[in-house]
Amino acid sequence: MKVAANAMDAIDSLTPYFVHLVVLYVSLVFIYLLYKYRSSDGDAPNLPPGRKGLPYIGETLDYVLASRWGTPEKFITDRTTRYSPDVFRTSLLGEDMAIFCGAAGNKFLFSGQNKYVTSWWPDSIKKALMDPDSVENSSKEESTKLRAYLPPFLKPESLQHYIPVMDTMAKEHLNQHWFPFDEVQVFPLSKKYTFALACRLFMSVTDPDEIENFAKPFALATAGLISVPIDLPGTTFNRAVKAGRQIRQQLLALIRKKKNEILEKRKTVASDLVDSMLMDGMTEVEIGNKIVGFFIASHDTTSTAITFLVSYLSDHPDVYNRVLQEQMEVIRWKEGRSRETLRWEDIQRMKYTWCVACEVMRLAPPANGSFREAITDFTYAGFTIPKGWKAFWTVHTTNKNPKYFPDPERFDPSRFEGDGPAPYTFVPFGGGPRMCPGKEYARLEILTFIHNLLTSYKWVKINPNEKISYIPSPIPEEGLPIKIQAILN
């Protein structure tokens, strides 16, 4: 027993040294890997200047922190100043990435679709929102198939039939969720409206409880879209993955139900987007993935644009008065034709209001940009972009760039009157073959809602200095609380 005790004492005395050796070994390995990671492609010719940051994580945390602090453009401007105003390299979301800058960079990526680059989804988005077994990193075929279903639904000649629905739902939403109260939070209410409208038009879902059952997990999933894809309990990404799984299950149940209804009733005319896809032979999983994409494009971005349109109108009474005057003229025009709901021709008369909305989207962009993947080695601005690298275009290289928008922090809707900004300098909906197909849908939704709000209420912000974070879209941290008062017509 004494020998055993002595042996245990000897082991205990060696334990601290052993732990120190392990820590030293791990530290040396980490330093070696970090050195190797940073220098592994140092001999590669003409790569864009920049840095990778930490292994795997790269500079993702820098980007996320800049966004959370409300200055996502700082991540871009710091690096364009330090490295190159044309293109720089970084590592985001675990991928080598080239950030293309300015109008020329936008033009190159938009026009180079399927020649130099193709569409690409980050793992965080795929794992959080889409079926992992059915989505490929880069899919020219998927992109083409997706757009095959969009034109009939999203072309102006089809969309104009949905304007009365948008108008009616906007009125109902305001009467139910705004009118009974003296104070409201704009951001959550605008999300509630745009989500309900998407449920109605995409899936014919109108029951409030069913809409809420979709909305709750969707909010959790979108919060983790641009996050470090570390699937550990408690992380934003982990919550997003769980929520995404729940969304897919709910969508598949709804799609199967609608499929059975089509077969039982022998329907030949689609009543919504899901019906159209089912009738065209798409699989249930494919439809689920597409619908999730439509919700991302049509819900989060438009609700953000509406929120900040309300905010900027409150800050600029002269602009507010001019927009109100235009909207009242629309009412008089509509009443002169004995119509109760808005029509296509009414929307076309809201030109200045749309200029204001565009200036709002310039200063508070609802979407940051979009990813691509290089499908071949190519050269841009004298630098080589290797095949397999990811590319990113972002509105933050142009929206507040004084080269394109003088005095960029000044709110000035007149920038968009006449010919407007130079090509490729204002691209809230992207451009080229991959331009957001829901651009016109978003325009109609924003203008219809703001028409009903402006002609029914006046408001004032409760906290004019409310902090804004980007997660990944701009979010007022208090939800943009306002005091409202109904206008007696």
Short mmCIF file of C-alpha atoms in Angstrom, two decimals:
data_model
loop_
_atom_site.label_atom_id
_atom_site.label_comp_id
_atom_site.label_asym_id
_atom_site.label_seq_id
_atom_site.Cartn_x
_atom_site.Cartn_y
_atom_site.Cartn_z
CA MET A 1 0.00 0.00 0.00
CA LYS A 2 2.88 2.32 0.86
CA VAL A 3 4.53 1.61 -2.49
CA ALA A 4 1.25 2.34 -4.28
CA ALA A 5 0.84 5.57 -2.34
CA ASN A 6 4.38 6.61 -3.21
CA ALA A 7 3.69 5.82 -6.84
CA MET A 8 0.54 7.93 -6.76
CA ASP A 9 2.46 10.78 -5.16
CA ALA A 10 5.06 10.55 -7.90
CA ILE A 11 2.36 10.66 -10.58
CA ASP A 12 0.70 13.63 -8.90
CA SER A 13 3.99 15.46 -8.82
CA LEU A 14 4.49 14.85 -12.53
CA THR A 15 0.94 15.86 -13.53
CA PRO A 16 1.58 19.63 -13.69
CA TYR A 17 4.61 19.07 -15.91
CA PHE A 18 2.62 16.71 -18.12
CA VAL A 19 -0.21 19.25 -18.47
CA HIS A 20 2.32 21.98 -19.30
CA LEU A 21 3.88 19.76 -21.97
CA VAL A 22 0.47 19.06 -23.51
CA VAL A 23 -0.42 22.76 -23.54
CA LEU A 24 2.97 23.60 -25.05
CA TYR A 25 2.55 20.90 -27.69
CA VAL A 26 -0.95 22.06 -28.63
CA SER A 27 0.24 25.67 -28.77
CA LEU A 28 3.15 24.76 -31.05
CA VAL A 29 0.84 22.78 -33.33
CA PHE A 30 -1.61 25.70 -33.47
CA ILE A 31 1.19 28.16 -34.29
CA TYR A 32 2.50 25.82 -36.99
CA LEU A 33 -0.96 25.38 -38.53
CA LEU A 34 -1.61 29.12 -38.36
CA TYR A 35 1.72 29.84 -40.07
CA LYS A 36 1.05 27.15 -42.66
CA TYR A 37 -2.51 28.45 -43.21
CA ARG A 38 -1.36 32.01 -43.75
CA SER A 39 1.54 31.09 -46.00
CA SER A 40 0.26 28.02 -47.82
CA ASP A 41 -0.66 29.95 -50.95
CA GLY A 42 1.96 32.65 -50.62
CA ASP A 43 3.68 31.39 -53.77
CA ALA A 44 0.48 31.45 -55.83
CA PRO A 45 0.70 34.07 -58.57
CA ASN A 46 -1.26 37.30 -58.47
CA LEU A 47 -3.82 36.45 -55.80
CA PRO A 48 -5.76 39.50 -54.66
CA PRO A 49 -4.19 41.24 -51.65
CA GLY A 50 -5.72 40.64 -48.24
CA ARG A 51 -5.59 38.22 -45.33
CA LYS A 52 -7.30 35.03 -44.27
CA GLY A 53 -7.50 35.65 -40.55
CA LEU A 54 -7.81 32.67 -38.21
CA PRO A 55 -8.01 29.07 -39.46
CA TYR A 56 -11.55 28.06 -40.48
CA ILE A 57 -13.15 31.10 -38.86
CA GLY A 58 -11.20 33.46 -41.11
CA GLU A 59 -12.47 37.03 -40.78
CA THR A 60 -16.09 36.03 -40.23
CA LEU A 61 -16.10 37.38 -36.66
CA ASP A 62 -14.72 40.72 -37.86
CA TYR A 63 -17.52 40.94 -40.41
CA VAL A 64 -20.21 39.89 -37.92
CA LEU A 65 -18.98 42.32 -35.26
CA ALA A 66 -18.87 45.22 -37.71
CA SER A 67 -22.45 44.35 -38.68
CA ARG A 68 -23.64 44.06 -35.08
CA TRP A 69 -22.14 47.50 -34.37
CA GLY A 70 -24.16 48.93 -37.25
CA THR A 71 -21.22 49.61 -39.56
CA PRO A 72 -20.95 46.69 -42.03
CA GLU A 73 -19.43 49.04 -44.61
CA LYS A 74 -16.42 49.56 -42.29
CA PHE A 75 -15.31 45.98 -42.86
CA ILE A 76 -15.23 46.77 -46.58
CA THR A 77 -13.75 50.29 -46.54
CA ASP A 78 -10.96 49.32 -44.12
CA ARG A 79 -9.80 46.65 -46.54
CA THR A 80 -10.28 48.53 -49.79
CA THR A 81 -8.14 51.30 -48.29
CA ARG A 82 -5.48 48.87 -47.06
CA TYR A 83 -5.38 46.44 -49.99
CA SER A 84 -7.16 47.38 -53.22
CA PRO A 85 -10.20 49.41 -54.31
CA ASP A 86 -10.96 46.79 -56.99
CA VAL A 87 -10.86 43.39 -55.29
CA PHE A 88 -9.43 42.00 -52.08
CA ARG A 89 -9.24 38.57 -50.52
CA THR A 90 -10.52 37.36 -47.19
CA SER A 91 -11.95 34.22 -45.63
CA LEU A 92 -15.61 34.21 -44.67
CA LEU A 93 -17.80 31.34 -43.50
CA GLY A 94 -14.87 28.93 -43.85
CA GLU A 95 -14.20 29.79 -47.51
CA ASP A 96 -11.46 31.60 -49.45
CA MET A 97 -13.27 34.60 -50.84
CA ALA A 98 -12.66 37.50 -53.21
CA ILE A 99 -14.69 40.64 -52.49
CA PHE A 100 -15.40 42.51 -55.73
CA CYS A 101 -15.68 46.26 -55.23
CA GLY A 102 -17.34 49.22 -56.88
CA ALA A 103 -19.50 49.50 -59.97
CA ALA A 104 -16.89 47.74 -62.11
CA GLY A 105 -16.79 44.77 -59.74
CA ASN A 106 -20.59 44.52 -59.74
CA LYS A 107 -20.71 44.67 -63.52
CA PHE A 108 -18.05 41.98 -63.88
CA LEU A 109 -19.81 39.48 -61.60
CA PHE A 110 -23.27 40.19 -62.98
CA SER A 111 -22.15 39.83 -66.61
CA GLY A 112 -19.84 36.89 -65.85
CA GLN A 113 -22.61 34.62 -64.59
CA ASN A 114 -22.11 31.06 -65.96
CA LYS A 115 -18.96 32.23 -67.79
CA TYR A 116 -16.63 32.90 -64.86
CA VAL A 117 -18.88 32.35 -61.85
CA THR A 118 -22.04 30.57 -60.84
CA SER A 119 -24.45 30.79 -57.93
CA TRP A 120 -23.32 29.54 -54.53
CA TRP A 121 -24.98 29.15 -51.14
CA PRO A 122 -22.92 29.22 -47.91
CA ASP A 123 -23.16 26.12 -45.72
CA SER A 124 -24.84 28.19 -43.01
CA ILE A 125 -27.73 28.99 -45.35
CA LYS A 126 -28.01 25.50 -46.81
CA LYS A 127 -27.94 23.74 -43.46
CA ALA A 128 -30.27 26.22 -41.77
CA LEU A 129 -32.99 26.53 -44.37
CA MET A 130 -32.72 23.91 -47.09
CA ASP A 131 -32.85 20.16 -47.32
CA PRO A 132 -29.17 19.14 -46.97
CA ASP A 133 -29.53 16.14 -49.28
CA SER A 134 -31.00 18.08 -52.19
CA VAL A 135 -28.93 21.26 -52.42
CA GLU A 136 -25.58 21.48 -54.17
CA ASN A 137 -23.00 24.21 -53.55
CA SER A 138 -23.22 25.58 -57.07
CA SER A 139 -26.09 24.74 -59.34
CA LYS A 140 -26.60 26.39 -62.69
CA GLU A 141 -29.34 23.84 -63.40
CA GLU A 142 -31.19 24.65 -60.16
CA SER A 143 -31.01 28.37 -60.91
CA THR A 144 -32.43 27.85 -64.39
CA LYS A 145 -35.22 25.61 -63.10
CA LEU A 146 -36.10 28.12 -60.39
CA ARG A 147 -36.53 30.95 -62.85
CA ALA A 148 -38.68 28.80 -65.10
CA TYR A 149 -41.40 29.01 -62.44
CA LEU A 150 -41.03 32.66 -61.60
CA PRO A 151 -41.98 34.60 -64.75
CA PRO A 152 -45.68 33.65 -64.82
CA PHE A 153 -46.06 34.56 -61.15
CA LEU A 154 -43.77 37.61 -60.91
CA LYS A 155 -44.19 39.32 -64.27
CA PRO A 156 -46.00 42.69 -64.08
CA GLU A 157 -48.99 41.39 -66.04
CA SER A 158 -49.50 38.71 -63.36
CA LEU A 159 -48.54 40.79 -60.35
CA GLN A 160 -51.02 43.52 -61.16
CA HIS A 161 -53.82 41.08 -60.30
CA TYR A 162 -52.42 40.77 -56.77
CA ILE A 163 -52.37 44.52 -56.04
CA PRO A 164 -56.00 44.56 -54.75
CA VAL A 165 -55.10 41.64 -52.44
CA MET A 166 -52.03 43.53 -51.16
CA ASP A 167 -54.14 46.65 -50.67
CA THR A 168 -56.90 44.85 -48.80
CA MET A 169 -54.46 42.98 -46.57
CA ALA A 170 -52.58 46.21 -45.77
CA LYS A 171 -55.83 47.87 -44.68
CA GLU A 172 -56.83 44.88 -42.57
CA HIS A 173 -53.39 44.71 -40.96
CA LEU A 174 -53.38 48.41 -40.05
CA ASN A 175 -56.93 48.29 -38.66
CA GLN A 176 -56.14 45.26 -36.52
CA HIS A 177 -52.58 45.89 -35.33
CA TRP A 178 -52.09 49.68 -35.52
CA PHE A 179 -55.39 51.53 -35.22
CA PRO A 180 -56.36 50.33 -31.68
CA PHE A 181 -53.07 51.59 -30.17
CA ASP A 182 -51.31 54.88 -29.44
CA GLU A 183 -47.84 53.32 -29.68
CA VAL A 184 -46.59 50.47 -31.87
CA GLN A 185 -43.29 48.87 -32.90
CA VAL A 186 -42.88 49.19 -36.65
CA PHE A 187 -40.32 46.46 -37.31
CA PRO A 188 -42.15 43.43 -35.84
CA LEU A 189 -45.44 44.63 -37.31
CA SER A 190 -43.99 45.11 -40.79
CA LYS A 191 -42.54 41.59 -40.59
CA LYS A 192 -45.95 40.30 -39.52
CA TYR A 193 -47.60 41.94 -42.54
CA THR A 194 -45.06 40.85 -45.18
CA PHE A 195 -44.98 37.29 -43.85
CA ALA A 196 -48.76 37.01 -43.87
CA LEU A 197 -48.89 38.38 -47.41
CA ALA A 198 -46.27 35.88 -48.60
CA CYS A 199 -48.20 33.02 -46.96
CA ARG A 200 -51.37 34.16 -48.74
CA LEU A 201 -49.85 34.60 -52.21
CA PHE A 202 -47.34 31.74 -52.22
CA MET A 203 -49.29 29.05 -50.36
CA SER A 204 -52.91 30.30 -49.89
CA VAL A 205 -52.41 30.16 -46.13
CA THR A 206 -54.61 32.71 -44.34
CA ASP A 207 -55.23 31.23 -40.88
CA PRO A 208 -53.41 33.46 -38.29
CA ASP A 209 -52.36 30.51 -36.12
CA GLU A 210 -50.94 28.61 -39.08
CA ILE A 211 -49.06 31.72 -40.21
CA GLU A 212 -47.62 32.19 -36.72
CA ASN A 213 -46.48 28.55 -36.63
CA PHE A 214 -44.44 29.24 -39.77
CA ALA A 215 -43.21 32.66 -38.64
CA LYS A 216 -41.62 31.68 -35.30
CA PRO A 217 -39.11 29.11 -36.58
CA PHE A 218 -38.47 31.20 -39.68
CA ALA A 219 -37.28 34.10 -37.50
CA LEU A 220 -34.85 31.80 -35.67
CA ALA A 221 -33.56 30.33 -38.93
CA THR A 222 -32.91 33.65 -40.67
CA ALA A 223 -31.03 34.95 -37.61
CA GLY A 224 -28.35 32.32 -38.26
CA LEU A 225 -27.97 32.74 -42.02
CA ILE A 226 -24.66 34.60 -41.92
CA SER A 227 -23.03 33.09 -38.86
CA VAL A 228 -20.04 30.89 -38.18
CA PRO A 229 -21.39 27.41 -39.07
CA ILE A 230 -20.49 25.76 -35.75
CA ASP A 231 -23.35 23.43 -34.84
CA LEU A 232 -22.96 23.33 -31.05
CA PRO A 233 -25.82 23.63 -28.55
CA GLY A 234 -26.61 27.23 -27.68
CA THR A 235 -25.06 28.80 -30.78
CA THR A 236 -27.06 30.97 -33.18
CA PHE A 237 -26.27 28.50 -35.95
CA ASN A 238 -27.49 25.52 -33.90
CA ARG A 239 -30.81 27.26 -33.23
CA ALA A 240 -31.07 28.12 -36.93
CA VAL A 241 -30.50 24.49 -37.98
CA LYS A 242 -33.18 23.22 -35.58
CA ALA A 243 -35.64 25.87 -36.74
CA GLY A 244 -34.88 25.09 -40.39
CA ARG A 245 -35.66 21.43 -39.79
CA GLN A 246 -39.01 22.41 -38.29
CA ILE A 247 -39.81 24.71 -41.24
CA ARG A 248 -39.10 21.94 -43.75
CA GLN A 249 -41.35 19.52 -41.90
CA GLN A 250 -44.20 22.03 -41.82
CA LEU A 251 -43.76 22.92 -45.49
CA LEU A 252 -43.67 19.29 -46.60
CA ALA A 253 -46.92 18.61 -44.72
CA LEU A 254 -48.58 21.59 -46.41
CA ILE A 255 -47.25 20.66 -49.86
CA ARG A 256 -48.51 17.07 -49.53
CA LYS A 257 -51.91 18.35 -48.46
CA LYS A 258 -52.13 20.65 -51.48
CA LYS A 259 -50.93 17.84 -53.74
CA ASN A 260 -53.76 15.59 -52.53
CA GLU A 261 -56.28 18.40 -53.08
CA ILE A 262 -55.10 18.83 -56.67
CA LEU A 263 -55.49 15.12 -57.33
CA GLU A 264 -58.86 14.79 -55.58
CA LYS A 265 -60.41 17.90 -57.14
CA ARG A 266 -58.59 17.45 -60.45
CA LYS A 267 -57.53 21.07 -60.38
CA THR A 268 -56.14 22.46 -63.64
CA VAL A 269 -55.72 26.11 -62.60
CA ALA A 270 -53.10 26.96 -59.97
CA SER A 271 -54.29 29.16 -57.11
CA ASP A 272 -50.79 29.98 -55.85
CA LEU A 273 -47.10 29.33 -56.39
CA VAL A 274 -47.07 25.93 -54.69
CA ASP A 275 -49.93 24.72 -56.92
CA SER A 276 -48.03 25.90 -59.99
CA MET A 277 -44.91 23.96 -59.02
CA LEU A 278 -46.85 20.81 -58.17
CA MET A 279 -48.67 20.91 -61.49
CA ASP A 280 -45.35 21.24 -63.27
CA GLY A 281 -43.97 18.07 -61.71
CA MET A 282 -41.52 19.38 -59.14
CA THR A 283 -40.78 17.14 -56.16
CA GLU A 284 -42.02 18.04 -52.71
CA VAL A 285 -38.48 18.66 -51.43
CA GLU A 286 -37.65 20.89 -54.40
CA ILE A 287 -40.77 22.96 -53.81
CA GLY A 288 -39.94 23.29 -50.11
CA ASN A 289 -36.47 24.62 -50.91
CA LYS A 290 -37.85 27.09 -53.45
CA ILE A 291 -40.54 28.39 -51.12
CA VAL A 292 -37.96 28.98 -48.39
CA GLY A 293 -35.91 31.00 -50.89
CA PHE A 294 -38.96 33.05 -51.87
CA PHE A 295 -39.71 33.83 -48.24
CA ILE A 296 -36.15 35.03 -47.63
CA ALA A 297 -36.27 37.27 -50.69
CA SER A 298 -39.79 38.62 -50.22
CA HIS A 299 -40.26 38.80 -46.47
CA ASP A 300 -37.17 39.92 -44.56
CA THR A 301 -35.99 42.43 -47.14
CA THR A 302 -39.32 44.15 -47.78
CA SER A 303 -40.18 44.39 -44.08
CA THR A 304 -36.79 46.02 -43.48
CA ALA A 305 -37.36 48.49 -46.32
CA ILE A 306 -40.81 49.39 -44.96
CA THR A 307 -39.43 49.88 -41.43
CA PHE A 308 -36.68 52.25 -42.48
CA LEU A 309 -38.97 54.09 -44.88
CA VAL A 310 -41.18 54.88 -41.88
CA SER A 311 -38.08 55.92 -39.92
CA TYR A 312 -36.63 58.26 -42.55
CA LEU A 313 -40.00 59.85 -43.29
CA SER A 314 -40.26 60.68 -39.60
CA ASP A 315 -36.79 62.28 -39.69
CA HIS A 316 -37.45 64.42 -42.79
CA PRO A 317 -40.76 66.33 -42.63
CA ASP A 318 -40.20 68.00 -46.01
CA VAL A 319 -39.89 64.62 -47.71
CA TYR A 320 -42.83 63.27 -45.70
CA ASN A 321 -45.06 66.13 -46.86
CA ARG A 322 -44.15 65.64 -50.51
CA VAL A 323 -44.77 61.89 -50.32
CA LEU A 324 -48.09 62.47 -48.53
CA GLN A 325 -49.14 64.94 -51.23
CA GLU A 326 -48.37 62.36 -53.94
CA GLN A 327 -50.34 59.66 -52.10
CA MET A 328 -53.35 61.94 -51.60
CA GLU A 329 -53.31 62.67 -55.32
CA VAL A 330 -53.45 58.91 -55.91
CA ILE A 331 -56.54 58.70 -53.69
CA ARG A 332 -58.24 61.49 -55.63
CA TRP A 333 -57.30 59.80 -58.91
CA LYS A 334 -58.70 56.48 -57.66
CA GLU A 335 -61.92 57.98 -56.30
CA GLY A 336 -62.49 59.81 -59.57
CA ARG A 337 -62.72 56.39 -61.18
CA SER A 338 -65.03 54.97 -58.49
CA ARG A 339 -62.54 52.37 -57.29
CA GLU A 340 -62.02 51.27 -53.69
CA THR A 341 -58.78 49.30 -54.03
CA LEU A 342 -55.47 50.19 -55.62
CA ARG A 343 -54.72 49.10 -59.18
CA TRP A 344 -51.61 48.90 -61.33
CA GLU A 345 -52.11 52.40 -62.76
CA ASP A 346 -52.30 53.85 -59.23
CA ILE A 347 -48.94 52.34 -58.30
CA GLN A 348 -47.37 53.83 -61.44
CA ARG A 349 -48.26 57.30 -60.15
CA MET A 350 -46.12 56.86 -57.01
CA LYS A 351 -42.86 57.90 -58.67
CA TYR A 352 -41.49 60.20 -55.97
CA THR A 353 -42.44 57.74 -53.22
CA TRP A 354 -40.34 55.10 -54.96
CA CYS A 355 -37.41 57.55 -55.20
CA VAL A 356 -37.65 57.95 -51.42
CA ALA A 357 -37.78 54.18 -50.94
CA CYS A 358 -34.65 53.79 -53.09
CA GLU A 359 -32.75 56.39 -51.05
CA VAL A 360 -33.81 54.54 -47.90
CA MET A 361 -32.50 51.26 -49.35
CA ARG A 362 -29.23 52.99 -50.23
CA LEU A 363 -28.64 54.14 -46.65
CA ALA A 364 -30.16 51.09 -44.92
CA PRO A 365 -29.81 48.27 -47.47
CA PRO A 366 -32.18 45.36 -46.75
CA ALA A 367 -29.73 42.90 -48.32
CA ASN A 368 -25.93 42.99 -48.15
CA GLY A 369 -25.12 41.28 -51.43
CA SER A 370 -24.76 37.81 -52.87
CA PHE A 371 -22.24 34.99 -53.27
CA ARG A 372 -20.77 33.35 -56.36
CA GLU A 373 -18.29 30.53 -57.01
CA ALA A 374 -15.52 30.65 -59.60
CA ILE A 375 -16.04 27.88 -62.17
CA THR A 376 -12.68 28.54 -63.86
CA ASP A 377 -9.47 30.43 -63.18
CA PHE A 378 -9.87 34.02 -64.33
CA THR A 379 -8.16 37.37 -64.03
CA TYR A 380 -9.72 40.56 -62.72
CA ALA A 381 -7.95 43.91 -62.16
CA GLY A 382 -4.62 42.14 -62.65
CA PHE A 383 -5.28 39.48 -60.01
CA THR A 384 -5.97 35.77 -60.43
CA ILE A 385 -9.14 34.28 -58.94
CA PRO A 386 -8.63 30.49 -58.74
CA LYS A 387 -11.33 28.02 -59.68
CA GLY A 388 -13.31 27.03 -56.59
CA TRP A 389 -12.82 30.33 -54.81
CA LYS A 390 -15.94 32.10 -53.68
CA ALA A 391 -16.77 35.66 -54.74
CA PHE A 392 -18.96 38.22 -53.02
CA TRP A 393 -20.45 41.44 -54.31
CA THR A 394 -21.87 43.78 -51.73
CA VAL A 395 -23.83 47.03 -51.75
CA HIS A 396 -21.41 48.34 -49.13
CA THR A 397 -18.76 49.01 -51.79
CA THR A 398 -21.00 51.50 -53.60
CA ASN A 399 -23.95 52.73 -51.50
CA LYS A 400 -21.93 55.12 -49.33
CA ASN A 401 -19.04 55.63 -51.70
CA PRO A 402 -18.63 59.39 -52.38
CA LYS A 403 -17.32 58.50 -55.83
CA TYR A 404 -20.86 57.46 -56.79
CA PHE A 405 -23.00 59.34 -54.25
CA PRO A 406 -21.61 62.77 -53.22
CA ASP A 407 -22.13 63.56 -49.53
CA PRO A 408 -23.19 59.91 -49.10
CA GLU A 409 -24.59 60.19 -45.56
CA ARG A 410 -27.08 62.87 -46.59
CA PHE A 411 -30.66 61.70 -47.17
CA ASP A 412 -31.53 62.97 -50.65
CA PRO A 413 -34.24 61.18 -52.68
CA SER A 414 -33.58 63.50 -55.64
CA ARG A 415 -30.57 61.26 -56.43
CA PHE A 416 -33.09 58.86 -57.97
CA GLU A 417 -35.10 61.34 -60.00
CA GLY A 418 -34.52 61.63 -63.75
CA ASP A 419 -31.91 59.14 -64.95
CA GLY A 420 -30.94 58.25 -61.37
CA PRO A 421 -27.57 56.82 -60.29
CA ALA A 422 -24.99 55.51 -62.75
CA PRO A 423 -25.34 51.85 -63.79
CA TYR A 424 -24.15 49.23 -61.27
CA THR A 425 -23.80 51.76 -58.44
CA PHE A 426 -27.20 51.07 -56.86
CA VAL A 427 -28.04 47.39 -57.02
CA PRO A 428 -30.35 46.45 -54.12
CA PHE A 429 -31.78 43.62 -56.23
CA GLY A 430 -28.55 42.48 -57.85
CA GLY A 431 -28.11 42.45 -61.62
CA GLY A 432 -27.55 40.37 -64.72
CA PRO A 433 -29.10 36.90 -65.11
CA ARG A 434 -29.22 36.56 -61.32
CA MET A 435 -31.09 39.79 -60.65
CA CYS A 436 -33.69 39.22 -57.94
CA PRO A 437 -36.83 38.12 -59.83
CA GLY A 438 -38.97 39.49 -57.01
CA LYS A 439 -37.92 43.11 -57.60
CA GLU A 440 -41.32 44.17 -58.91
CA TYR A 441 -43.13 42.18 -56.20
CA ALA A 442 -41.13 44.07 -53.56
CA ARG A 443 -41.86 47.44 -55.19
CA LEU A 444 -45.60 46.79 -55.24
CA GLU A 445 -45.63 45.50 -51.66
CA ILE A 446 -43.68 48.47 -50.28
CA LEU A 447 -45.66 51.12 -52.15
CA THR A 448 -49.04 49.55 -51.35
CA PHE A 449 -48.28 49.39 -47.65
CA ILE A 450 -46.80 52.89 -47.36
CA HIS A 451 -49.78 54.32 -49.29
CA ASN A 452 -52.20 52.91 -46.72
CA LEU A 453 -50.05 53.93 -43.76
CA LEU A 454 -49.42 57.49 -44.92
CA THR A 455 -53.03 58.21 -45.81
CA SER A 456 -54.33 56.79 -42.51
CA TYR A 457 -51.81 57.83 -39.84
CA LYS A 458 -49.20 60.33 -38.83
CA TRP A 459 -46.45 59.35 -36.46
CA VAL A 460 -43.36 60.37 -34.50
CA LYS A 461 -40.43 58.23 -33.38
CA ILE A 462 -40.18 57.62 -29.64
CA ASN A 463 -36.39 57.21 -29.68
CA PRO A 464 -34.76 59.22 -32.49
CA ASN A 465 -31.33 57.81 -31.51
CA GLU A 466 -32.24 54.13 -31.59
CA LYS A 467 -29.26 51.89 -32.28
CA ILE A 468 -29.17 49.89 -35.54
CA SER A 469 -27.54 46.45 -35.90
CA TYR A 470 -27.14 44.30 -39.01
CA ILE A 471 -28.17 40.66 -38.44
CA PRO A 472 -27.63 40.40 -41.46
CA SER A 473 -30.17 43.05 -42.52
CA PRO A 474 -30.41 46.32 -40.55
CA ILE A 475 -32.53 45.96 -37.42
CA PRO A 476 -33.60 48.72 -35.04
CA GLU A 477 -32.75 47.27 -31.64
CA GLU A 478 -35.97 48.53 -30.02
CA GLY A 479 -38.16 47.60 -33.00
CA LEU A 480 -38.65 51.26 -34.04
CA PRO A 481 -41.32 52.31 -31.52
CA ILE A 482 -43.53 55.19 -32.70
CA LYS A 483 -46.48 57.18 -31.45
CA ILE A 484 -49.29 57.14 -33.99
CA GLN A 485 -52.40 59.14 -34.56
CA ALA A 486 -55.14 58.37 -37.04
CA ILE A 487 -55.85 60.90 -39.77
CA LEU A 488 -59.51 61.78 -40.00
CA ASN A 489 -60.42 61.82 -43.70
#
